[in-house]
Every structure is written in structure tokens, then in C-alpha cells.
mmCIF file of C-alpha atoms in Angstrom:
data_model
loop_
_atom_site.group_PDB
_atom_site.id
_atom_site.type_symbol
_atom_site.label_atom_id
_atom_site.label_comp_id
_atom_site.label_asym_id
_atom_site.label_seq_id
_atom_site.Cartn_x
_atom_site.Cartn_y
_atom_site.Cartn_z
ATOM 1 C CA ALA B 3 47.783 -14.994 -10.534
ATOM 2 C CA GLN B 4 44.100 -15.802 -10.380
ATOM 3 C CA SER B 5 41.963 -17.812 -7.991
ATOM 4 C CA VAL B 6 38.319 -18.829 -8.102
ATOM 5 C CA THR B 7 36.080 -19.712 -5.181
ATOM 6 C CA GLN B 8 32.799 -21.513 -5.603
ATOM 7 C CA LEU B 9 31.060 -21.004 -2.325
ATOM 8 C CA ASP B 10 28.858 -24.091 -2.394
ATOM 9 C CA SER B 11 30.201 -27.568 -3.041
ATOM 10 C CA GLN B 12 26.704 -29.038 -3.331
ATOM 11 C CA VAL B 13 23.345 -27.459 -4.094
ATOM 12 C CA PRO B 14 20.197 -29.611 -3.913
ATOM 13 C CA VAL B 15 16.993 -28.145 -5.349
ATOM 14 C CA PHE B 16 13.581 -29.330 -6.421
ATOM 15 C CA GLU B 17 12.526 -29.376 -10.041
ATOM 16 C CA GLU B 18 11.132 -26.051 -11.344
ATOM 17 C CA ALA B 19 12.703 -24.115 -8.470
ATOM 18 C CA PRO B 20 15.147 -21.273 -9.150
ATOM 19 C CA VAL B 21 18.830 -21.792 -8.470
ATOM 20 C CA GLU B 22 21.913 -19.637 -8.001
ATOM 21 C CA LEU B 23 25.446 -21.037 -8.023
ATOM 22 C CA ARG B 24 27.921 -18.606 -6.538
ATOM 23 C CA CYS B 25 31.366 -17.778 -7.852
ATOM 24 C CA ASN B 26 33.884 -15.230 -6.642
ATOM 25 C CA TYR B 27 37.310 -14.627 -8.118
ATOM 26 C CA SER B 28 40.546 -12.877 -7.289
ATOM 27 C CA SER B 29 42.958 -11.523 -9.873
ATOM 28 C CA SER B 30 45.648 -8.883 -10.211
ATOM 29 C CA VAL B 31 44.695 -8.369 -13.876
ATOM 30 C CA SER B 32 41.462 -8.065 -15.782
ATOM 31 C CA VAL B 33 39.906 -11.407 -16.611
ATOM 32 C CA TYR B 34 37.408 -13.178 -18.773
ATOM 33 C CA LEU B 35 34.884 -15.333 -16.928
ATOM 34 C CA PHE B 36 33.351 -18.668 -17.825
ATOM 35 C CA TRP B 37 30.923 -21.261 -16.574
ATOM 36 C CA TYR B 38 31.378 -24.853 -17.674
ATOM 37 C CA VAL B 39 29.095 -27.815 -16.996
ATOM 38 C CA GLN B 40 30.090 -31.452 -16.660
ATOM 39 C CA TYR B 41 27.266 -33.980 -16.923
ATOM 40 C CA PRO B 42 27.830 -37.405 -15.360
ATOM 41 C CA ASN B 43 30.456 -39.360 -17.278
ATOM 42 C CA GLN B 44 30.853 -36.613 -19.865
ATOM 43 C CA GLY B 45 33.411 -33.939 -20.694
ATOM 44 C CA LEU B 46 33.263 -30.246 -19.897
ATOM 45 C CA GLN B 47 30.921 -28.081 -21.943
ATOM 46 C CA LEU B 48 30.830 -24.289 -22.058
ATOM 47 C CA LEU B 49 27.615 -22.813 -20.646
ATOM 48 C CA LEU B 50 28.422 -19.136 -21.086
ATOM 49 C CA LYS B 51 31.224 -16.612 -20.959
ATOM 50 C CA TYR B 52 31.758 -12.946 -20.201
ATOM 51 C CA LEU B 53 34.349 -11.138 -22.287
ATOM 52 C CA SER B 54 33.125 -7.532 -22.315
ATOM 53 C CA GLY B 55 30.025 -5.412 -22.749
ATOM 54 C CA SER B 56 26.768 -6.175 -20.976
ATOM 55 C CA THR B 57 27.375 -7.650 -17.549
ATOM 56 C CA LEU B 58 24.384 -9.987 -17.900
ATOM 57 C CA VAL B 59 25.318 -12.944 -20.032
ATOM 58 C CA LYS B 60 22.905 -15.539 -21.334
ATOM 59 C CA GLY B 61 24.022 -19.057 -22.098
ATOM 60 C CA ILE B 62 22.667 -22.393 -23.179
ATOM 61 C CA ASN B 63 19.856 -24.304 -21.489
ATOM 62 C CA GLY B 64 18.311 -21.172 -19.975
ATOM 63 C CA PHE B 65 21.246 -20.268 -17.744
ATOM 64 C CA GLU B 66 22.492 -16.733 -17.243
ATOM 65 C CA ALA B 67 25.218 -15.094 -15.191
ATOM 66 C CA GLU B 68 25.951 -11.580 -14.060
ATOM 67 C CA PHE B 69 29.415 -10.105 -13.813
ATOM 68 C CA ASN B 70 29.838 -7.792 -10.833
ATOM 69 C CA LYS B 71 33.257 -6.175 -10.962
ATOM 70 C CA SER B 72 33.005 -4.415 -7.608
ATOM 71 C CA GLN B 73 32.149 -7.658 -5.834
ATOM 72 C CA THR B 74 34.393 -9.753 -8.089
ATOM 73 C CA SER B 75 31.552 -12.184 -8.597
ATOM 74 C CA PHE B 76 30.055 -14.096 -11.499
ATOM 75 C CA HIS B 77 27.059 -15.957 -10.122
ATOM 76 C CA LEU B 78 25.141 -18.401 -12.309
ATOM 77 C CA ARG B 79 21.351 -18.462 -12.234
ATOM 78 C CA LYS B 80 18.433 -20.318 -13.720
ATOM 79 C CA PRO B 81 14.815 -19.373 -12.947
ATOM 80 C CA SER B 82 13.443 -22.910 -13.200
ATOM 81 C CA VAL B 83 15.589 -26.026 -13.174
ATOM 82 C CA HIS B 84 14.952 -29.427 -14.704
ATOM 83 C CA ILE B 85 16.050 -32.894 -13.687
ATOM 84 C CA SER B 86 18.398 -32.827 -16.684
ATOM 85 C CA ASP B 87 20.327 -29.910 -15.158
ATOM 86 C CA THR B 88 21.805 -32.289 -12.587
ATOM 87 C CA ALA B 89 25.540 -31.954 -13.146
ATOM 88 C CA GLU B 90 28.708 -30.391 -11.791
ATOM 89 C CA TYR B 91 29.259 -26.737 -12.626
ATOM 90 C CA PHE B 92 32.634 -25.042 -12.785
ATOM 91 C CA CYS B 93 33.393 -21.352 -12.742
ATOM 92 C CA ALA B 94 36.667 -20.339 -14.432
ATOM 93 C CA VAL B 95 38.695 -17.244 -15.290
ATOM 94 C CA SER B 96 41.475 -16.427 -17.714
ATOM 95 C CA PRO B 97 43.546 -13.253 -18.138
ATOM 96 C CA ASP B 98 42.154 -10.952 -20.808
ATOM 97 C CA ALA B 99 45.498 -9.935 -22.249
ATOM 98 C CA GLY B 100 48.734 -11.466 -23.434
ATOM 99 C CA GLY B 101 51.637 -12.795 -21.477
ATOM 100 C CA THR B 102 52.492 -16.246 -20.267
ATOM 101 C CA SER B 103 49.027 -16.886 -18.865
ATOM 102 C CA TYR B 104 47.315 -16.143 -22.155
ATOM 103 C CA GLY B 105 44.153 -18.214 -22.423
ATOM 104 C CA LYS B 106 44.931 -20.397 -19.419
ATOM 105 C CA LEU B 107 41.838 -21.244 -17.376
ATOM 106 C CA THR B 108 41.839 -21.266 -13.592
ATOM 107 C CA PHE B 109 38.887 -23.244 -12.266
ATOM 108 C CA GLY B 110 36.912 -23.221 -9.072
ATOM 109 C CA GLN B 111 36.382 -26.423 -7.131
ATOM 110 C CA GLY B 112 33.016 -27.079 -8.708
ATOM 111 C CA THR B 113 29.419 -27.120 -7.466
ATOM 112 C CA ILE B 114 27.347 -30.261 -7.753
ATOM 113 C CA LEU B 115 23.776 -29.326 -8.599
ATOM 114 C CA THR B 116 21.261 -32.054 -7.859
ATOM 115 C CA VAL B 117 17.712 -31.525 -9.032
ATOM 116 C CA HIS B 118 15.108 -33.625 -7.237
ATOM 117 C CA PRO B 119 11.647 -34.437 -8.620
ATOM 118 C CA GLY K 163 32.196 -31.810 -36.954
ATOM 119 C CA ALA K 164 34.664 -33.870 -34.949
ATOM 120 C CA GLY K 165 35.442 -32.669 -31.470
ATOM 121 C CA VAL K 166 38.537 -33.114 -29.353
ATOM 122 C CA SER K 167 39.402 -36.771 -28.992
ATOM 123 C CA GLN K 168 41.615 -38.419 -26.413
ATOM 124 C CA SER K 169 43.065 -41.875 -26.096
ATOM 125 C CA PRO K 170 43.013 -44.141 -24.293
ATOM 126 C CA SER K 171 39.788 -43.446 -22.421
ATOM 127 C CA ASN K 172 41.046 -45.475 -19.471
ATOM 128 C CA LYS K 173 44.552 -46.447 -18.466
ATOM 129 C CA VAL K 174 45.549 -48.616 -15.540
ATOM 130 C CA THR K 175 49.239 -48.850 -14.818
ATOM 131 C CA GLU K 176 51.590 -49.945 -12.102
ATOM 132 C CA LYS K 177 53.539 -47.523 -9.981
ATOM 133 C CA GLY K 178 56.871 -46.711 -11.605
ATOM 134 C CA LYS K 179 55.757 -47.321 -15.192
ATOM 135 C CA ASP K 180 55.691 -44.627 -17.880
ATOM 136 C CA VAL K 181 52.439 -43.694 -19.628
ATOM 137 C CA GLU K 182 51.571 -41.695 -22.739
ATOM 138 C CA LEU K 183 48.239 -39.946 -23.196
ATOM 139 C CA ARG K 184 47.178 -38.672 -26.595
ATOM 140 C CA CYS K 185 45.065 -35.712 -27.648
ATOM 141 C CA ASP K 186 43.710 -34.915 -31.104
ATOM 142 C CA PRO K 187 42.452 -31.325 -31.133
ATOM 143 C CA ILE K 188 39.764 -29.885 -33.367
ATOM 144 C CA SER K 189 41.208 -29.346 -36.824
ATOM 145 C CA GLY K 190 42.469 -25.795 -37.274
ATOM 146 C CA HIS K 191 42.581 -24.929 -33.602
ATOM 147 C CA THR K 192 45.823 -23.147 -32.828
ATOM 148 C CA ALA K 193 45.855 -23.590 -29.074
ATOM 149 C CA LEU K 194 45.948 -26.812 -27.071
ATOM 150 C CA TYR K 195 45.725 -27.226 -23.309
ATOM 151 C CA TRP K 196 46.152 -30.067 -20.863
ATOM 152 C CA TYR K 197 44.351 -30.064 -17.522
ATOM 153 C CA ARG K 198 44.109 -32.585 -14.715
ATOM 154 C CA GLN K 199 40.962 -33.324 -12.716
ATOM 155 C CA SER K 200 41.412 -35.087 -9.414
ATOM 156 C CA LEU K 201 39.366 -35.445 -6.257
ATOM 157 C CA GLY K 202 41.782 -33.595 -4.066
ATOM 158 C CA GLN K 203 42.891 -30.820 -6.402
ATOM 159 C CA GLY K 204 39.920 -30.171 -8.654
ATOM 160 C CA LEU K 205 40.687 -28.979 -12.194
ATOM 161 C CA GLU K 206 44.297 -27.868 -12.638
ATOM 162 C CA PHE K 207 46.054 -26.395 -15.630
ATOM 163 C CA LEU K 208 49.111 -28.385 -16.730
ATOM 164 C CA ILE K 209 50.496 -27.058 -20.012
ATOM 165 C CA TYR K 210 49.514 -24.854 -22.958
ATOM 166 C CA PHE K 211 50.650 -24.860 -26.591
ATOM 167 C CA GLN K 212 49.975 -21.950 -28.939
ATOM 168 C CA GLY K 213 51.166 -22.192 -32.518
ATOM 169 C CA ASN K 214 54.944 -22.255 -32.774
ATOM 170 C CA SER K 215 55.504 -20.418 -29.509
ATOM 171 C CA ALA K 216 57.298 -22.041 -26.597
ATOM 172 C CA PRO K 217 54.748 -23.918 -24.484
ATOM 173 C CA ASP K 218 53.632 -22.608 -21.112
ATOM 174 C CA LYS K 219 54.682 -25.439 -18.792
ATOM 175 C CA SER K 220 53.982 -23.589 -15.570
ATOM 176 C CA GLY K 221 51.346 -26.055 -14.396
ATOM 177 C CA LEU K 222 53.338 -29.260 -14.698
ATOM 178 C CA PRO K 223 53.595 -30.679 -11.161
ATOM 179 C CA SER K 224 57.034 -32.267 -11.516
ATOM 180 C CA ASP K 225 59.766 -33.051 -14.024
ATOM 181 C CA ARG K 226 58.211 -36.489 -14.479
ATOM 182 C CA PHE K 227 55.574 -34.778 -16.605
ATOM 183 C CA SER K 228 56.267 -33.643 -20.153
ATOM 184 C CA ALA K 229 54.259 -32.931 -23.271
ATOM 185 C CA GLU K 230 54.851 -32.309 -26.911
ATOM 186 C CA ARG K 231 52.771 -31.197 -29.828
ATOM 187 C CA THR K 232 53.808 -32.439 -33.228
ATOM 188 C CA GLY K 233 53.074 -30.509 -36.395
ATOM 189 C CA GLY K 234 50.848 -28.100 -34.533
ATOM 190 C CA SER K 235 48.199 -30.778 -34.125
ATOM 191 C CA VAL K 236 48.343 -33.968 -32.047
ATOM 192 C CA SER K 237 49.732 -33.737 -28.537
ATOM 193 C CA THR K 238 51.135 -36.382 -26.227
ATOM 194 C CA LEU K 239 51.367 -36.018 -22.453
ATOM 195 C CA THR K 240 53.972 -38.318 -20.950
ATOM 196 C CA ILE K 241 54.236 -39.212 -17.285
ATOM 197 C CA GLN K 242 57.397 -41.021 -16.285
ATOM 198 C CA ARG K 243 57.762 -43.242 -13.232
ATOM 199 C CA THR K 244 54.084 -42.874 -12.350
ATOM 200 C CA GLN K 245 53.058 -42.454 -8.735
ATOM 201 C CA GLN K 246 49.714 -43.149 -7.089
ATOM 202 C CA GLU K 247 49.087 -39.420 -6.705
ATOM 203 C CA ASP K 248 49.154 -39.146 -10.509
ATOM 204 C CA SER K 249 45.799 -40.953 -10.620
ATOM 205 C CA ALA K 250 43.325 -38.511 -12.137
ATOM 206 C CA VAL K 251 41.371 -37.683 -15.261
ATOM 207 C CA TYR K 252 43.579 -35.898 -17.769
ATOM 208 C CA LEU K 253 41.650 -33.488 -19.969
ATOM 209 C CA CYS K 254 42.724 -31.923 -23.221
ATOM 210 C CA ALA K 255 41.157 -28.816 -24.731
ATOM 211 C CA SER K 256 41.686 -26.826 -27.891
ATOM 212 C CA SER K 257 40.644 -23.366 -29.026
ATOM 213 C CA LEU K 258 40.984 -20.760 -31.745
ATOM 214 C CA VAL K 259 42.693 -18.434 -29.324
ATOM 215 C CA GLY K 260 44.851 -17.058 -32.081
ATOM 216 C CA LEU K 261 41.777 -15.702 -33.845
ATOM 217 C CA GLU K 262 39.354 -15.178 -30.997
ATOM 218 C CA GLY K 263 41.829 -13.866 -28.484
ATOM 219 C CA PRO K 264 42.299 -15.281 -24.981
ATOM 220 C CA GLY K 265 38.543 -15.506 -24.512
ATOM 221 C CA GLY K 266 38.205 -18.056 -27.282
ATOM 222 C CA THR K 267 36.072 -20.986 -26.216
ATOM 223 C CA GLN K 268 38.035 -24.019 -25.119
ATOM 224 C CA TYR K 269 36.509 -27.277 -26.306
ATOM 225 C CA PHE K 270 37.269 -30.199 -24.049
ATOM 226 C CA GLY K 271 37.808 -33.825 -24.873
ATOM 227 C CA PRO K 272 36.242 -36.655 -22.846
ATOM 228 C CA GLY K 273 39.448 -37.206 -20.872
ATOM 229 C CA THR K 274 41.691 -40.126 -20.044
ATOM 230 C CA ARG K 275 41.139 -41.710 -16.651
ATOM 231 C CA LEU K 276 44.524 -42.775 -15.304
ATOM 232 C CA THR K 277 44.724 -45.186 -12.393
ATOM 233 C CA VAL K 278 48.110 -45.919 -10.880
ATOM 234 C CA LEU K 279 48.139 -49.048 -8.721
#
């Protein structure tokens, strides 16, 4: 089984400041890692994902995340945020192999990022 | 191209009534998922369909919940004898997991907001 912990439920920042949204996971098997974003009154959209290879993953809208296997973390970062980045961000994992959990996403509780002018 | 669509967008029902929620996945996507998003529980996996394989129903919260996928395309999630705790946003997602493996991007629909009075 997998579990995901997003350490901050809310993160307020000022425009053009850097931001880091923290995510830690627990799993008995190897996993793939994802960050999704949900803008107000919209559906979930994939920001980025780590499947294999380089541990630094770049996504859309200037976001990036780094997979740290030893710390079981996948923190999301952006060097300079915009008002339009205000949204809820979800970290998720899925097993990387077959079996009954194939492809199933386990989500964290979400982090609400609010960017102030 | 067309994304994942869900209907209705909003559903208000009385406690004890049955409801049906519909999902139209992206054409050609082999995998279809249902998730539930609620204030208390966050985003939870409900059920997963992959091709002609038996569905993974491990996330269904009770036997009042069922789902089917006809012809490998459209899916219907049925909740019988609805309870107030069933109030949530029900999200559907589809992916090319059969081709991309378990890390295939899941594309989410806009959701159906269910309110049980």
C-alpha cells in the first residue's frame, strides 16, 4: 500500500517569490510520482511526473520537482510565482509495476497555494 | 481534441435515492478510473477499469457503490440508497496505461458534484 503526506495544507506567498510545496510518500514497492494542479472550479491537470532517469523533473508553467529516494520525498518548486499560480496542488504516487494496483493513484491531502500581489 | 467529459456537472438528490454518474473517456484510452474528492477524505480512488480485465473495485466504500464500463468506453458509476456522506465531487480519469505503462498520464474530467440532502 502507498500513502502520501503533503506537509503544508496552505502556503501563502507574495508574487515573484520562490515557493516549495513539500511531499513525502511511503510505499512497500517502487512508485511513480506525480504532481497535479487544480485551479478554482476546474479539473485536475498534470504538472509533472517522475517515472525514471534524472531525479530533477521539469513540468509546465515553470514548475520542477526533485525525487529523493532516500528521503522518500518529491518536493515541488518554482523560483518565481505568479498570481495565476494560485490553486490547489496534489502530490500522488502509483506503483511502477503490475498487479492489482496497476496505475492507481494515491493522493496527498493537497496544498492550497495562494499568491498575493 | 476532446477531453474526458462527465455528466451531469451537478446533481442534487434526496437521501435514499439512487443516482447514476456518467463518464466519457478520451477516445482510445484503455484505462478508466473513478475517484472521489470530499472535504473530509481528500481525493480517494474508487474503481479502475483496464481493457477487458476484471475491474479493480478495491476503493469502493460500500456495496451501495457499483460501476460498469460498456464496450470499453463509457462508464457509469451508480450509488444506491444515497447517504449524506456520499456528497462529494466524483472525478473520472482515463489514460493510455496499456501503451504507456502504469505511469501513463491520467487525464481528468471536470467532475460531477453530488449533493445528498
